Coordinates of C-alpha atoms and ligand atoms in Angstrom, one line a residue:
Chain G
X1 CA 7.2 -16.4 -0.9
X2 CA 4.4 -14.9 -3.0
X3 CA 0.1 -14.2 -1.8
X4 CA -2.6 -16.5 -3.7
X5 CA -5.6 -18.7 -2.6
X6 CA -4.1 -21.6 -3.5
X7 CA -1.7 -20.7 -1.5
X8 CA -4.1 -20.3 1.1
X9 CA -5.5 -23.1 0.4
X10 CA -3.0 -26.2 0.4
X11 CA -0.7 -24.4 3.1
X12 CA -4.3 -25.3 5.0
X13 CA -4.3 -28.2 4.4
X14 CA -1.0 -28.9 5.3
X15 CA -0.7 -27.4 8.9
X16 CA 0.3 -23.9 7.8
X17 CA 4.4 -25.2 7.6
X18 CA 5.1 -24.1 4.5
X19 CA 5.2 -20.2 5.5
X20 CA 8.7 -18.4 5.7
X21 CA 9.8 -15.7 7.0
X22 CA 8.4 -12.3 5.4
X23 CA 11.8 -10.8 4.8
X24 CA 15.3 -11.5 6.6
X25 CA 16.7 -10.0 9.8
X26 CA 20.1 -8.9 7.5
X27 CA 23.7 -7.0 9.7
X28 CA 24.1 -3.8 8.2
X29 CA 27.0 -3.6 5.5
X30 CA 29.1 -1.0 6.6
X31 CA 27.9 1.0 2.9
X32 CA 24.8 1.7 1.1
X33 CA 23.6 4.3 -1.3
X34 CA 21.1 5.9 1.3
X35 CA 19.5 5.0 4.3
X36 CA 16.0 5.7 5.8
X37 CA 16.6 6.9 9.4
X38 CA 12.7 5.4 11.1
X39 CA 10.8 2.0 9.9
X40 CA 7.3 3.1 10.1
X41 CA 4.8 3.3 7.7
X42 CA 6.5 6.3 5.6
X43 CA 10.6 5.1 6.0
X44 CA 9.4 1.5 5.0
X45 CA 7.1 3.1 1.7
X46 CA 10.1 5.8 1.6
X47 CA 11.9 2.2 1.3
X48 CA 10.0 0.3 -1.6
X49 CA 9.1 2.7 -3.7
X50 CA 12.7 3.7 -3.7
X51 CA 13.8 0.0 -5.0
X52 CA 10.3 -0.6 -7.8
X53 CA 9.8 3.0 -9.2
X54 CA 14.2 4.3 -8.9
X55 CA 16.3 1.5 -8.8
X56 CA 17.9 2.7 -5.7
X57 CA 17.9 -1.1 -4.4
X58 CA 21.6 -1.2 -2.3
X59 CA 19.8 0.8 0.3
X60 CA 18.9 0.3 4.3
X61 CA 16.0 1.4 6.4
X62 CA 17.5 1.7 10.7
X63 CA 14.5 1.0 13.0
X64 CA 15.2 1.7 16.8
X65 CA 12.3 -0.3 18.2
X66 CA 10.5 -3.8 15.8
X67 CA 8.9 -2.4 12.4
X68 CA 4.9 -1.2 12.9
X69 CA 5.9 -0.1 17.0
X70 CA 5.9 3.9 16.2
X71 CA 3.0 5.5 14.8
X72 CA 2.0 2.8 12.3
X73 CA 0.9 0.6 14.4
X74 CA -1.0 2.9 16.9
X75 CA -3.4 4.7 14.4
X76 CA -7.4 5.3 14.2
X77 CA -6.3 4.4 10.7
X78 CA -8.7 6.5 8.6
X79 CA -8.0 6.8 5.1
X80 CA -8.8 10.1 3.2
X81 CA -8.0 12.3 0.7
X82 CA -10.8 15.4 1.9
X83 CA -8.5 18.5 2.2
X84 CA -9.3 22.5 1.2
X85 CA -6.0 23.9 0.5
X86 CA -3.1 23.7 -3.0
X87 CA 0.0 21.9 -1.0
X88 CA -2.4 18.9 0.8
X89 CA -5.3 18.7 -1.9
X90 CA -3.0 17.0 -4.3
X91 CA -0.2 15.3 -2.0
X92 CA -3.8 13.2 -0.2
X93 CA -5.5 12.9 -3.3
X94 CA -2.1 11.6 -5.7
X95 CA -2.4 9.3 -2.1
X96 CA -5.7 7.5 -2.1
X97 CA -5.0 6.3 -5.2
X98 CA -1.7 4.9 -4.3
X99 CA -4.3 3.2 -2.0
X100 CA -6.8 2.1 -4.0
X101 CA -4.1 -0.2 -5.4
X102 CA -1.8 -0.9 -3.4
X103 CA -3.0 -4.1 -2.5
X104 CA -2.2 -5.4 -5.7
X105 CA 0.8 -3.8 -6.4
X106 CA 2.3 -5.0 -3.1
X107 CA 0.7 -9.3 -3.2
X108 CA -0.3 -8.0 0.2
X109 CA -3.7 -7.4 2.2
X110 CA -4.1 -4.0 3.6
X111 CA -7.6 -4.7 4.3
X112 CA -8.1 -2.0 2.4
X113 CA -11.9 -0.8 3.1
X114 CA -13.6 2.0 0.9
X115 CA -16.0 2.0 2.9
X116 CA -17.0 6.2 2.8
X117 CA -16.2 9.0 5.2
X118 CA -18.9 11.1 7.1
X119 CA -18.1 14.7 8.6
X120 CA -20.8 16.0 9.9
X121 CA -22.4 19.6 10.5
X122 CA -24.5 21.4 12.9
X123 CA -24.8 24.9 11.6
X124 CA -25.8 26.7 8.3
X125 CA -22.4 28.1 8.7
X126 CA -21.0 24.7 8.4
X127 CA -23.4 23.6 5.3
X128 CA -21.6 26.2 3.6
X129 CA -17.9 24.9 4.4
X130 CA -19.1 21.5 3.9
X131 CA -20.2 22.2 0.4
X132 CA -16.8 24.1 -0.5
X133 CA -15.4 21.7 0.8
X134 CA -17.3 18.9 -1.3
X135 CA -16.2 21.1 -4.3
X136 CA -12.7 21.6 -3.9
X137 CA -12.5 17.9 -2.9
X138 CA -14.3 17.8 -6.8
X139 CA -12.4 19.7 -8.2
X140 CA -9.3 17.8 -7.9
X141 CA -10.9 14.1 -8.7
X142 CA -11.7 13.4 -6.0
X143 CA -15.8 12.6 -4.6
X144 CA -17.5 14.2 -1.6
X145 CA -21.4 13.6 -1.7
X146 CA -23.1 16.5 1.2
X147 CA -25.9 15.2 2.4
X148 CA -29.1 17.0 4.1
X149 CA -30.4 15.4 7.2
X150 CA -32.4 12.7 6.4
X151 CA -29.4 11.6 3.9
X152 CA -27.6 11.3 7.0
X153 CA -30.4 9.7 9.0
X154 CA -30.6 6.4 6.3
X155 CA -26.6 5.9 6.3
X156 CA -26.2 6.3 10.1
X157 CA -30.4 5.9 11.9
X158 CA -28.9 5.1 15.6
X159 CA -27.0 9.1 15.9
X160 CA -28.9 11.2 18.7
X161 CA -30.3 14.1 15.9
X162 CA -32.0 16.3 18.4
X163 CA -28.6 16.4 20.1
X164 CA -29.7 20.2 22.1
X165 CA -26.6 21.4 21.6
X166 CA -25.7 19.9 18.3
X167 CA -28.7 18.8 16.2
X168 CA -27.4 17.2 13.5
X169 CA -28.0 19.3 9.6
X170 CA -26.8 16.9 7.2
X171 CA -23.0 15.6 6.8
X172 CA -20.6 15.7 4.1
X173 CA -20.1 11.9 2.9
X174 CA -16.1 11.0 0.7
X175 CA -17.2 7.5 -0.6
X176 CA -13.6 6.1 -1.4
X177 CA -12.1 7.3 2.0
X178 CA -12.5 4.5 4.6
X179 CA -10.0 2.4 6.8
X180 CA -7.3 -0.1 6.2
X181 CA -5.2 -2.3 8.5
X182 CA -2.2 -1.1 10.0
X183 CA -0.6 -3.1 10.6
X184 CA -1.0 -5.0 7.1
X185 CA 0.5 -1.4 5.6
X186 CA 3.4 -1.4 7.2
X187 CA 3.9 -5.1 6.3
X188 CA 3.1 -5.3 3.1
X189 CA 5.8 -2.4 2.0
X190 CA 8.4 -4.4 4.6
X191 CA 8.3 -7.1 2.4
X192 CA 8.1 -5.5 -0.6
X193 CA 11.2 -3.5 -0.1
X194 CA 12.9 -6.7 1.2
X195 CA 11.5 -8.8 -1.9
X196 CA 13.2 -6.2 -3.7
X197 CA 17.4 -6.2 -2.2
X198 CA 16.4 -3.6 0.3
X199 CA 17.6 -4.1 4.0
X200 CA 15.6 -4.0 7.0
X201 CA 17.3 -3.7 10.4
X202 CA 15.9 -3.6 13.9
X203 CA 16.6 -2.4 16.9
X204 CA 18.7 -0.3 15.4
X205 CA 19.0 3.3 16.8
X206 CA 20.7 6.1 14.6
X207 CA 22.7 8.0 17.4
X208 CA 24.3 11.0 15.5
X209 CA 23.9 12.0 11.6
X210 CA 28.4 12.5 9.8
X211 CA 28.5 15.8 7.9
X212 CA 31.3 17.2 6.1
X213 CA 31.4 19.8 3.7
X214 CA 28.0 20.3 4.6
X215 CA 27.5 16.8 3.0
X216 CA 25.6 14.2 4.2
X217 CA 28.8 11.4 4.6
X218 CA 26.5 9.3 7.0
X219 CA 25.0 7.9 9.7
X220 CA 26.1 6.5 13.4
X221 CA 23.9 4.0 15.0
X222 CA 23.6 1.2 18.4
X223 CA 24.7 -1.4 15.6
X224 CA 28.1 0.7 14.1
X225 CA 29.0 3.0 11.8
X226 CA 27.3 3.2 8.1
X227 CA 28.3 5.5 5.2
X228 CA 26.1 7.0 3.6
X229 CA 25.7 9.9 0.5
X230 CA 21.6 9.9 0.9
X231 CA 19.9 10.1 4.4
X232 CA 16.6 10.6 5.1
X233 CA 15.0 11.5 9.2
X234 CA 11.9 9.7 8.3
X235 CA 11.1 9.2 12.6
X236 CA 7.3 11.2 13.2
X237 CA 7.9 11.9 17.2
X238 CA 11.4 12.0 16.9
X239 CA 11.2 14.7 14.6
X240 CA 13.5 17.0 16.7
X241 CA 16.2 14.7 18.2
X242 CA 16.9 13.4 14.8
X243 CA 17.1 16.8 13.7
X244 CA 19.0 17.8 16.0
X245 CA 21.8 14.8 15.4
X246 CA 22.7 17.3 11.9
X247 CA 22.7 20.3 13.7
X248 CA 19.1 21.2 12.7
X249 CA 15.9 22.7 15.1
X250 CA 12.1 22.3 13.7
X251 CA 8.9 24.1 13.7
X252 CA 8.3 21.0 15.1
X253 CA 6.1 20.1 19.0
X254 CA 5.7 16.1 19.9
X255 CA 2.1 16.3 21.1
X256 CA 0.4 12.6 22.6
X257 CA -2.8 10.8 20.9
X258 CA -4.8 8.9 22.2
X259 CA -7.0 6.6 20.7
X260 CA -9.8 3.6 21.7
X261 CA -11.3 -0.1 21.4
X262 CA -13.9 -1.1 22.6
X263 CA -14.3 -5.3 22.6
X264 CA -15.9 -6.7 19.1
X265 CA -19.6 -6.4 18.5
X266 CA -22.1 -6.6 15.6
X267 CA -21.9 -5.1 12.6
X268 CA -23.4 -1.7 13.6
X269 CA -20.5 1.4 12.3
X270 CA -20.7 0.7 8.5
X271 CA -18.9 4.1 7.6
X272 CA -16.3 6.5 8.9
X273 CA -18.1 9.3 11.2
X274 CA -16.2 12.6 12.6
X275 CA -17.3 14.7 14.6
X276 CA -15.5 17.3 14.7
X277 CA -17.8 19.7 17.1
X278 CA -17.0 16.8 19.6
X279 CA -13.4 16.2 19.1
X280 CA -14.7 12.8 17.6
X281 CA -14.7 10.2 15.2
X282 CA -15.0 6.4 15.3
X283 CA -15.5 3.3 12.9
X284 CA -15.3 -0.6 13.4
X285 CA -12.6 -2.6 12.6
X286 CA -13.0 -5.4 10.9
X287 CA -12.4 -7.8 13.9
X288 CA -15.7 -6.1 15.4
X289 CA -14.2 -3.5 18.3
X290 CA -15.7 0.4 17.6
X291 CA -12.8 2.2 17.4
X292 CA -12.8 6.1 17.9
X293 CA -10.5 9.0 19.5
X294 CA -10.5 12.2 20.1
X295 CA -7.8 15.2 19.8
X296 CA -4.4 16.2 20.7
X297 CA -4.5 15.8 24.9
X298 CA -2.4 19.5 23.9
X299 CA 1.1 19.5 25.2
X300 CA 4.6 18.4 24.4
X301 CA 4.2 15.0 25.3
X302 CA 6.5 11.6 24.6
X303 CA 5.3 9.7 26.8
X304 CA 3.2 6.3 24.8
X305 CA 0.2 7.1 26.9
X306 CA -2.1 9.6 27.7
X307 CA -4.6 11.7 30.2
X308 CA -7.4 10.8 31.5
X309 CA -9.2 14.1 31.4
X310 CA -8.9 13.9 27.7
X311 CA -10.5 9.4 27.9
X312 CA -12.9 11.6 29.6
X313 CA -13.9 14.1 26.9
X314 CA -14.0 11.9 24.4
X315 CA -16.3 9.3 26.6
X316 CA -18.5 12.1 26.6
X317 CA -18.6 13.6 22.7
X318 CA -19.2 9.9 21.9
X319 CA -22.2 10.0 24.8
X320 CA -23.4 13.4 22.8
X321 CA -23.2 12.2 19.2
X322 CA -24.2 8.0 19.5
X323 CA -25.8 7.4 22.7
X324 CA -25.8 3.3 22.3
X325 CA -22.7 3.4 22.7
X326 CA -22.5 3.6 26.1
X327 CA -23.5 -0.2 26.1
X328 CA -19.9 -0.6 24.9
X329 CA -16.9 -1.7 27.1
X330 CA -13.4 0.2 26.2
X331 CA -11.0 -3.2 26.2
X332 CA -7.8 -0.9 25.7
X333 CA -6.7 2.8 25.3
X334 CA -3.6 3.8 23.8
X335 CA -0.8 7.0 23.3
X336 CA 1.1 7.3 20.2
X337 CA 3.9 10.5 19.2
X338 CA 2.2 13.6 16.4
X339 CA 5.3 15.7 15.1
X340 CA 2.6 18.5 15.5
X341 CA 3.4 21.5 13.0
X342 CA 2.7 24.5 13.3
X343 CA 0.1 24.9 10.2
X344 CA -0.6 21.1 10.8
X345 CA 0.2 19.8 6.9
X346 CA 3.6 18.1 6.6
X347 CA 7.0 18.8 5.6
X348 CA 8.7 16.0 2.4
X349 CA 12.1 18.7 1.8
X350 CA 15.7 18.4 1.7
X351 CA 17.9 20.4 4.6
X352 CA 20.7 22.6 4.6
X353 CA 22.6 19.7 4.2
X354 CA 22.9 18.0 1.2
X355 CA 21.4 15.0 1.3
X356 CA 19.8 15.0 4.3
X357 CA 15.9 14.8 3.9
X358 CA 13.1 15.2 5.7
X359 CA 9.9 14.3 6.0
X360 CA 7.9 15.1 9.3
X361 CA 5.0 17.0 10.0
X362 CA 2.3 14.4 9.4
X363 CA 0.2 16.3 13.1
X364 CA -2.8 12.9 13.5
X365 CA -3.2 12.7 10.1
X366 CA -0.1 11.0 8.4
X367 CA -1.3 6.7 8.4
X368 CA -3.5 8.0 4.5
X369 CA 0.2 9.9 3.3
X370 CA 2.3 6.6 3.8
X371 CA 2.2 5.7 0.0
X372 CA 2.2 9.4 -1.3
X373 CA 4.2 10.2 1.3
X374 CA 6.7 7.3 0.5
X375 CA 6.8 8.0 -3.3
X376 CA 7.4 11.8 -3.0
X377 CA 9.5 10.9 -0.7
X378 CA 12.4 8.1 -3.2
X379 CA 11.2 9.9 -5.5
X380 CA 12.2 13.4 -4.4
X381 CA 15.9 11.4 -3.1
X382 CA 16.5 9.7 -6.1
X383 CA 16.1 12.3 -9.0
X384 CA 16.6 15.2 -6.7
X385 CA 13.7 17.2 -7.8
X386 CA 10.2 16.5 -5.7
X387 CA 7.3 15.3 -7.1
X388 CA 4.3 17.4 -8.6
X389 CA 2.3 16.0 -5.3
X390 CA 4.5 17.1 -3.4
X391 CA 6.0 20.2 -4.6
X392 CA 4.9 22.2 -2.3
X393 CA 5.3 20.2 1.6
X394 CA 8.4 22.2 1.8
X395 CA 9.8 23.5 5.1
X396 CA 10.8 26.9 4.9
X397 CA 7.1 28.7 3.7
X398 CA 6.9 28.8 7.8
X399 CA 9.7 30.9 7.2
X400 CA 9.0 32.9 3.9
X401 CA 5.2 32.5 4.9
X402 CA 4.5 31.4 1.3
X403 CA 2.0 28.1 1.0
X404 CA 1.4 27.7 4.6
X405 CA -0.9 25.1 4.6
X406 CA -3.2 26.2 7.8
X407 CA -6.6 23.9 6.6
X408 CA -8.6 25.5 10.2
X409 CA -7.5 28.9 9.0
X410 CA -5.6 29.6 12.8
X411 CA -3.5 30.8 11.7
X412 CA 0.5 29.0 11.8
X413 CA 1.0 28.6 15.1
X414 CA 2.1 25.5 17.3
X415 CA -1.1 24.4 20.8
X416 CA -3.6 25.5 17.5
X417 CA -3.8 22.6 15.3
Chain H
X1 CA -1.2 15.6 35.8
X2 CA -1.5 17.6 38.3
X3 CA 0.5 21.7 38.0
X4 CA 1.1 23.6 41.1
X5 CA 0.0 26.5 40.5
X6 CA 1.8 29.1 42.8
X7 CA -1.3 30.7 44.2
X8 CA -3.7 27.8 44.0
X9 CA -1.5 25.0 45.0
X10 CA -1.8 21.6 43.4
X11 CA -4.7 21.6 41.3
X12 CA -6.2 19.1 38.4
X13 CA -4.6 19.7 35.3
X14 CA -8.9 20.1 34.0
X15 CA -7.9 24.0 35.4
X16 CA -5.1 25.4 33.3
X17 CA -4.1 26.2 28.6
X18 CA -1.4 25.6 27.2
X19 CA 0.5 27.5 25.9
X20 CA 3.7 26.2 24.7
X21 CA 7.1 26.4 25.4
X22 CA 8.4 28.8 27.8
X23 CA 10.9 30.4 25.3
X24 CA 8.0 32.0 24.3
X25 CA 8.5 35.0 27.0
X26 CA 11.6 35.6 24.9
X27 CA 9.9 37.5 22.2
X28 CA 13.2 39.5 19.9
X29 CA 13.7 42.7 20.2
X30 CA 14.7 43.4 16.8
X31 CA 12.6 43.1 14.4
X32 CA 15.3 39.9 11.6
X33 CA 12.7 37.7 10.1
X34 CA 15.0 35.1 11.5
X35 CA 14.5 36.3 14.8
X36 CA 11.2 36.0 15.1
X37 CA 10.6 32.7 12.2
X38 CA 12.9 30.9 15.3
X39 CA 10.3 32.0 17.9
X40 CA 7.0 31.7 16.2
X41 CA 7.9 28.4 15.2
X42 CA 10.7 26.5 16.1
X43 CA 11.2 24.4 19.1
X44 CA 13.6 22.5 20.8
X45 CA 11.3 19.9 21.7
X46 CA 13.0 18.5 24.5
X47 CA 11.7 13.6 25.7
X48 CA 13.0 14.9 28.9
X49 CA 12.9 18.3 31.1
X50 CA 11.4 21.2 29.0
X51 CA 9.6 24.4 31.1
X52 CA 6.5 25.6 29.2
X53 CA 3.6 28.0 30.1
X54 CA 0.0 27.5 31.2
X55 CA -2.5 29.8 31.9
X56 CA -4.8 29.4 34.7
X57 CA -8.0 29.7 32.7
X58 CA -9.7 28.2 36.1
X59 CA -8.2 29.1 38.4
X60 CA -7.2 31.7 39.4
X61 CA -6.1 33.4 36.4
X62 CA -2.3 33.0 36.9
X63 CA 0.0 32.7 34.1
X64 CA 2.3 30.1 35.2
X65 CA 6.0 27.9 34.0
X66 CA 5.8 24.9 34.8
X67 CA 9.3 22.9 34.3
X68 CA 8.6 19.0 34.3
X69 CA 9.5 16.4 32.3
X70 CA 6.8 15.2 29.1
X71 CA 8.2 11.8 28.5
X72 CA 7.6 10.7 32.4
X73 CA 4.9 13.4 33.4
X74 CA 6.3 14.3 36.2
X75 CA 6.2 17.5 37.5
X76 CA 9.4 19.2 39.2
X77 CA 7.5 22.7 40.2
X78 CA 6.7 25.8 38.3
X79 CA 6.8 29.4 39.2
X80 CA 4.4 32.2 38.4
X81 CA 5.6 34.3 35.0
X82 CA 5.6 37.3 36.2
X83 CA 8.7 37.0 39.7
X84 CA 10.4 34.5 36.2
X85 CA 10.1 37.9 34.5
X86 CA 12.0 40.1 36.9
X87 CA 14.5 37.9 37.2
Ligands
LIG1 C1 -4.0 7.8 18.1 C2 -3.6 7.5 16.8 C3 -4.8 7.8 16.0 C4 -4.0 7.9 15.0 N1 -5.2 8.1 13.8 C5 -4.6 8.8 12.1 C6 -5.8 8.2 11.2 O1 -6.6 8.1 11.2 N2 -5.6 8.3 9.9 C7 -4.4 8.9 10.0 O2 -4.2 9.2 8.4 N3 -3.1 9.5 10.9 C8 -3.2 9.0 12.1 N4 -2.9 9.0 12.5 C9 -0.9 9.6 12.5 C10 -1.0 8.7 12.2 O3 0.0 7.0 12.2 C11 1.1 8.7 12.0 O4 0.7 10.6 11.1 C12 2.3 8.7 10.9 O5 2.0 6.5 11.5 C13 3.5 8.8 11.4 O6 4.3 8.1 10.4 P1 5.7 7.0 10.4 O7 4.1 5.8 10.5 O8 6.6 6.7 9.6 O9 5.9 7.0 12.0 P2 6.0 5.6 13.4 O10 5.2 4.4 13.2 O11 5.7 6.3 13.9 O12 7.7 6.2 12.7 C14 8.6 6.6 12.8 C15 9.5 5.7 13.2 O13 11.1 5.4 13.3 C16 11.8 5.5 14.8 N5 12.4 6.8 15.5 C17 12.9 7.2 15.6 N6 14.3 8.3 16.3 C18 14.3 6.9 16.4 C19 16.8 6.4 15.2 N7 17.3 8.0 16.7 N8 17.1 5.0 14.8 C20 16.6 4.1 14.3 N9 14.9 5.0 13.9 C21 13.9 5.9 14.8 C22 10.5 5.3 15.5 O14 11.2 4.0 16.5 C23 9.3 4.8 14.3 O15 9.5 3.3 14.4 C24 -2.5 8.8 14.1 C25 -1.7 8.4 15.2 C26 -2.2 7.8 16.2 C27 -1.3 8.2 17.4
LIG2 ZN1 -4.0 29.3 40.4

């Protein structure tokens, strides 16, 4: 089924009776060329690019719940390529380029909106850092504009510029950054994969990984055994449990991250605004809700809901930055389970088991990575070589210390990112 | 979430700083790279019962090992690190 303006018009005039399910609901086959564990954004994108770029169509995505039930449907949808360090820099740059062509590629409206991302700063030292980061972004081929206080004011006049603790000195603006509709990204990749013959299997929990003589041979699932010579673990917050099925222990700690949305309001926040000093960021959805969030709850957790202390902190930061928000009513809040790595950067790599691949460590920033990650993992699985954009996302960097990507410069240790 | 400090009693989570898995108390004795890599980076990261280290920063200042469930946030109990280390 293909979308077009004509089709939408016709369906609208005929009672919308012609729409069909966007993907099949097949039973798992006993053997595939490859299986992907986890039907979040990354798993679905991997399946799509395996089929679309590498003609690997005899493959399946195994999802224990439903597509979009994990972090891909829980995030605050910010897409950006404003990283500082080699490794992250080229990876997110490539991912943003894929985002820019994604709706045409998938024929699916992901509501990708390059409204710009504005990072505020509050001191001379922070301005220097913002300038440096902007230069890294520009030398990577992406865009960045250093704004002074008046430049920021003309964009977002409603901030508290003279806050006693965090007066606004300026901001680093990334015009090509923005937001997208998270569910639509999962659905678009799912539909594209299904159209190319990929079996998308929901309610299918992987319970074991079969290994013989150091090679992966398949998986055990709640819907029976499935054989495959290539298996990818793409399960975000559940990475440690699934990797343990292959006898691996990972440098990952799972934490809860919360997000909030207000009632729908008239358009008032045109960009994504981030207030790093208060651990607060905000944007407005197309429905009008203010979507905002803060930092992790900061203790290991698998509860997909948060605690009140972080909620209080986020609300306080919101009031500090933009007092006008005090009039808006919060509609909902929720949490997702983040796969936190020691340096705050991800892994797309082989493992010690032949044919077994690992994709994890996305922390709180893996939504913008969805196309880039799927593209790179598909490339690695199909060709046996890492894609250029992801060649540094190696698992052994923690062991060797070589190639750590510690963006915050705090040290590659848990609890610091 | 409230945590039971063995010295102060049950206190608000905000009074505590979270350090991470209590395995950090088992510092490697040798200089082996593997052991240090495991100690610093690798975690069991259980979905269920866990023991982790909290610092009662805004209270008595004690380091506490809390046993709790990472899925339900139920807290089972806590002991002082100095008592646990003495075993
Ligand atoms: C509140 C919040 C805000 C965020 N904001 C942003 C943001 O603004 N920008 C950004 O870039 N990123 C953001 N993120 C991070 C981003 O959402 C994640 O990094 C990313 O979605 C993780 O990849 P995924 O989509 O594949 O994960 P998921 O959607 O979680 O997919 C993993 C899937 O694996 C499945 N699974 C687990 N175990 C098994 C098993 N045994 N068998 C089968 N299936 C299994 C799960 O059910 C799940 O569906 C945010 C996250 C949260 C929670
Ligand atoms: Zn105490």
